[in-house]
Amino acid sequence: MNPTTRRSVLRGALAAAATPLLAGCVTAGGGDQGPALRGQVTKDNPLGVALDAPLEVVIFKGAYGDQYALDAERAYNQRHPQAKINHQAIQKVGEALQPRFVADTPPDVVDNTGAGALDLPTLVKANQVSDLSELLDSPSLHDPSVRVRDTLLPGVVDDGTFNGRPRALNLVYTAWGVWYSRTLFAERGWSYPKTWDEMLTLCGEIKKSGIAPWTHQGKYPDYVGDLLVSMAFKAGGNDLLVAVDNLEPNAWKHEAMINAATAFAELVGRGYVMPGSEGLSHTEAQAAWSQGKAAFLPSGSWLESEQKGVTPENFQMVMMPPPQLSTSDKMPAAAVRAGGAQSFIVPEKARNRQGGMDFLRTLFAVPQARRFAELASALPSVKGATEGLRLSSGVDSVRNAVNAAGDNAFRYRFRTWYGTLKKSWDDATGELFTGRLTPQQWADRVQRAADAVARDPNITKYRR
Amino acid sequence: MKHGKYRFLAMAILPALALHVIFVLSPYAQAFYLSLTDWTGVAGQANFVGLDNFARLGEDPLFLSALGNNALMLIVVPLATIAIALFLASMLNLGGRRGRAEVQGVAGGKVYKIVYFFPQLLSVPIIAVLWQFVYSPNNGLLNGFLSAVGLDGLARTWLADGSVALWAVMAVMVWSAVGFYVVLFSAAMDSIPRELFEAARLDGAGRLATFRSITLPLVRDNVNAAFVYLGIAALDGFALVQILSVGPGGPDGATEVIGLGLYRNAFSFGQFGYASAMGVALFFLTLTLAVIAMRSGRRTKVEMA
């Protein structure tokens, strides 16, 4: 070990590090794909797709498979027969695409979904995803008299919008709420409560019958956290929701937030939550619920497909909106958190950007969306796509909840926009559910985290 | 002739060196540079921000709790692992006695050695999933065992209780590492001449005295190496915490480690620059640890005459 050698190596490393610094570029050579390809805009080709431009489609192949995408590609090919389609179905979207975004050679359309998906706000901040206004304002494929924008369910466009610009389109329409077994409830003569007082009364009854009233996926505290803030927003109304998303001072200390936190703390305090739930993974908690060890479980509309194989036949799972905190809530009992999941994006630097958008126009038209609903047994974001389809108990209950909510479906964005706030909210909620934080302390802590995000110049802010 | 020798050496060394520079040194250099930028990780452009990222580290409560947790792991994991491994290895190799002076391993030592080594064959994710079942609150092995022996009072939600969660994670780290060091120390003890032990025994030294005065000084080099390896492992812990812990990193930061914060900032928050700063900090911590361990090892080296 010769110190001079070590030092000279270090010097060399520093020099190597400084070279790209001067260039301001992370990678040495970014591949330039050339300008985006464009074709003639005609009545049949409103987005001006270059007819012979190849199209690269990247699909996340998860629970929903990729057959629906292959079908949509075939439909795209029928309209653009000269286009060569490169279909890629993968699991780790982020790992595969990050280097391509960095090198400015991204695919033309991406299903940015799954555990390894790229962070959407980061992509937006780095200006890597196209503004989809052009697509949304183009005539829909199944009814040219209606713009694509107007064929989507409420909130779908809003959910992918960042500071007024639509950047992502979600294919799956998701609602979040409280799940129970219709069979179990019919057997025992229980009915789903409308207010929290009724919930507590029912929980007392359930507990007496030897079943734990609630369990939750404690390892990931956002499952209950989402339910908690949903109840708070129902009580405090849209103003509170917007205040929270806009990081306004003291929004988390609103009376409705404290009341919702108190309501859940009471659930724990009265012993209405299955012991040990705070340490259970989603698999464990949901298995316990499917086995009838607990009556209520918070989750989103994907629960039914996730529980396939562990749920007894004739379990008949149903999702309902969280109960009202009281009858003086600003939103009606039917109000439910609903919005999109499974985000499709068109990279800004895509060579065939217009083709990417036209692919989405194909996928989000009724025939393809309906095909997706059949194949994936999930609710697509397109109006009327499931009309006349026979749906399973869970998906049907989600559709009913969404229909009943109508314009009272709501969605909040803070958890997507601000990762650091979501993390603090997660941690605080976990502590609230084990009784280590009081509702007031919970609100104080999340508010501090929100204030910190608001102050942080490194974090891009979004408003609604 | 000499010329030919150098050419041969160059041919032998240069390809490996080139690979090392491309795949090891250049990523390091790049990480150092990225730690001075605000790179998002998804675009080709980055702005130079000087030492801002390092200043932010000092104000990040999660990073600070990660530092604290890693520090505790750095003390507990190597000490516990080495202590247990030394005990088991000396029992396996030198624990038995025969006749007036002969020293040998306990009966069945070879079988034990293989059994202890088993966890080493499992990958970290499998170990993590396995122990998740052990710690599971309602039908887990640990709580089940405690209630079977009438210690219900001790049963708890191991991974969701902030006061024990980190200890639960460290126990898994120790469990999975011990076997390897038992084998390592066994090999070292095997190479100690038996006469030394027999002489000590004839002089009336007990097991403990023999261990302190003969075994330990003669396996010192291996113990030092073990400290370095285990120290580096204790500064990491990412994969285990990511899969095993609540949150992950919870409850409320109780099991947060530097690697986890790095991963979260890079891949969930799109702050590759800041995450690189964490990586650079971790690099210097690891380097310091290795240097200290090596230096302290050099001083206490015992030569076998």
Tab-separated table of C-alpha atoms in Angstrom, chain A residues 1 6 9 13-14 16-18 20-28 98-99 101-104 115 117-119 122-123 125-126 128 218-221 274-281 284 293 418-421 423 426-428 431 434 436-437 445 456 458-459, chain B residues 25 29-30 32-34 36-49 52-53 56 62 132-133 136-139 157 159-163 242-253 256 263-272 291 295 298:
chain	number	residue	atom	x	y	z
A	1	MET	CA	0.000	0.000	0.000
A	6	ARG	CA	-3.486	5.893	-3.523
A	9	VAL	CA	-5.704	7.237	-7.994
A	13	ALA	CA	-11.009	9.741	-9.942
A	14	LEU	CA	-11.724	13.360	-9.098
A	16	ALA	CA	-12.810	11.859	-14.124
A	17	ALA	CA	-15.706	13.037	-11.974
A	18	ALA	CA	-15.179	16.640	-12.929
A	20	PRO	CA	-19.043	15.485	-17.031
A	21	LEU	CA	-19.584	18.208	-14.426
A	22	LEU	CA	-18.454	20.828	-16.874
A	23	ALA	CA	-20.774	19.468	-19.503
A	24	GLY	CA	-23.774	19.556	-17.137
A	25	CYS	CA	-24.827	16.238	-18.536
A	26	VAL	CA	-25.099	13.025	-16.539
A	27	THR	CA	-24.215	10.615	-19.287
A	28	ALA	CA	-21.438	11.058	-21.761
A	98	GLN	CA	-34.828	4.645	-16.559
A	99	PRO	CA	-31.676	4.411	-18.715
A	101	PHE	CA	-35.297	8.157	-20.395
A	102	VAL	CA	-31.845	9.363	-19.361
A	103	ALA	CA	-30.496	8.705	-22.864
A	104	ASP	CA	-33.519	10.432	-24.466
A	115	ALA	CA	-43.987	-1.872	-7.703
A	117	ALA	CA	-42.744	1.960	-11.759
A	118	LEU	CA	-41.053	5.312	-12.249
A	119	ASP	CA	-42.180	8.138	-9.985
A	122	THR	CA	-40.364	13.128	-10.991
A	123	LEU	CA	-40.965	12.410	-14.673
A	125	LYS	CA	-40.650	17.634	-13.080
A	126	ALA	CA	-37.962	16.500	-15.520
A	128	GLN	CA	-40.161	13.674	-19.648
A	218	GLY	CA	-50.536	-2.617	9.433
A	219	LYS	CA	-47.190	-3.191	7.775
A	220	TYR	CA	-48.250	-0.609	5.202
A	221	PRO	CA	-50.108	2.030	7.210
A	274	MET	CA	-57.747	-7.803	15.619
A	275	PRO	CA	-54.691	-7.976	17.916
A	276	GLY	CA	-51.388	-7.859	16.069
A	277	SER	CA	-52.874	-6.211	12.981
A	278	GLU	CA	-50.282	-3.448	13.217
A	279	GLY	CA	-47.610	-6.023	12.326
A	280	LEU	CA	-49.424	-7.805	9.508
A	281	SER	CA	-48.506	-7.587	5.839
A	284	GLU	CA	-51.538	-11.849	6.157
A	293	LYS	CA	-61.433	-13.898	11.393
A	418	TYR	CA	-45.178	14.603	-2.262
A	419	GLY	CA	-43.384	11.352	-1.468
A	420	THR	CA	-41.774	12.695	1.689
A	421	LEU	CA	-45.136	13.847	3.063
A	423	LYS	CA	-43.785	8.785	4.245
A	426	ASP	CA	-47.496	6.665	6.920
A	427	ASP	CA	-45.240	6.671	9.966
A	428	ALA	CA	-47.564	8.880	12.019
A	431	GLU	CA	-48.111	5.198	15.512
A	434	THR	CA	-50.794	1.459	18.055
A	436	ARG	CA	-48.302	5.623	20.637
A	437	LEU	CA	-49.587	8.932	19.220
A	445	ARG	CA	-46.750	15.606	13.101
A	456	ASP	CA	-38.503	22.881	0.672
A	458	ASN	CA	-36.149	21.248	-3.958
A	459	ILE	CA	-39.704	19.928	-4.198
B	25	LEU	CA	-14.272	2.849	-10.092
B	29	ALA	CA	-16.626	8.507	-9.448
B	30	GLN	CA	-20.020	9.113	-11.004
B	32	PHE	CA	-19.357	11.316	-6.138
B	33	TYR	CA	-20.152	13.721	-8.917
B	34	LEU	CA	-23.915	13.061	-8.788
B	36	LEU	CA	-23.115	17.367	-5.950
B	37	THR	CA	-26.098	17.702	-8.303
B	38	ASP	CA	-29.888	17.693	-8.162
B	39	TRP	CA	-30.181	14.814	-10.650
B	40	THR	CA	-33.708	13.355	-10.802
B	41	GLY	CA	-32.609	10.024	-12.228
B	42	VAL	CA	-34.973	10.156	-15.199
B	43	ALA	CA	-33.426	12.813	-17.416
B	44	GLY	CA	-30.027	13.467	-18.958
B	45	GLN	CA	-29.659	16.882	-17.340
B	46	ALA	CA	-28.526	17.756	-13.831
B	47	ASN	CA	-27.678	21.019	-12.094
B	48	PHE	CA	-24.646	21.473	-9.915
B	49	VAL	CA	-25.696	22.304	-6.347
B	52	ASP	CA	-26.251	21.318	-0.568
B	53	ASN	CA	-27.137	17.629	-0.521
B	56	ARG	CA	-29.522	18.472	3.871
B	62	LEU	CA	-34.941	9.826	8.887
B	132	GLN	CA	-41.533	-12.672	8.931
B	133	PHE	CA	-43.378	-15.916	9.638
B	136	SER	CA	-45.888	-13.055	12.854
B	137	PRO	CA	-48.012	-11.805	15.771
B	138	ASN	CA	-50.884	-14.297	15.872
B	139	ASN	CA	-49.635	-17.588	14.514
B	157	THR	CA	-45.950	-7.824	17.816
B	159	LEU	CA	-41.824	-6.003	14.197
B	160	ALA	CA	-44.468	-3.361	14.973
B	161	ASP	CA	-43.171	-2.492	18.437
B	162	GLY	CA	-40.648	0.305	18.166
B	163	SER	CA	-38.733	-0.796	21.265
B	242	GLN	CA	-36.789	-3.627	3.204
B	243	ILE	CA	-38.597	-6.963	3.262
B	244	LEU	CA	-38.896	-7.732	6.943
B	245	SER	CA	-39.717	-4.477	8.669
B	246	VAL	CA	-42.974	-2.605	9.013
B	247	GLY	CA	-43.191	0.411	6.760
B	248	PRO	CA	-40.427	-0.512	5.683
B	249	GLY	CA	-37.996	1.077	8.066
B	250	GLY	CA	-40.639	1.353	10.765
B	251	PRO	CA	-42.445	1.505	12.981
B	252	ASP	CA	-41.783	5.220	12.858
B	253	GLY	CA	-38.172	4.951	11.713
B	256	GLU	CA	-34.525	2.744	9.258
B	263	TYR	CA	-33.178	3.597	-2.047
B	264	ARG	CA	-36.313	5.534	-1.134
B	265	ASN	CA	-34.867	8.894	-2.123
B	266	ALA	CA	-33.536	7.556	-5.407
B	267	PHE	CA	-36.404	5.402	-6.610
B	268	SER	CA	-39.500	6.753	-4.847
B	269	PHE	CA	-38.726	10.434	-4.468
B	270	GLY	CA	-36.731	10.944	-7.683
B	271	GLN	CA	-33.807	12.545	-5.800
B	272	PHE	CA	-30.838	10.659	-7.161
B	291	VAL	CA	-9.187	1.373	8.195
B	295	ARG	CA	-4.986	-0.650	12.015
B	298	ARG	CA	-1.950	-4.755	12.984
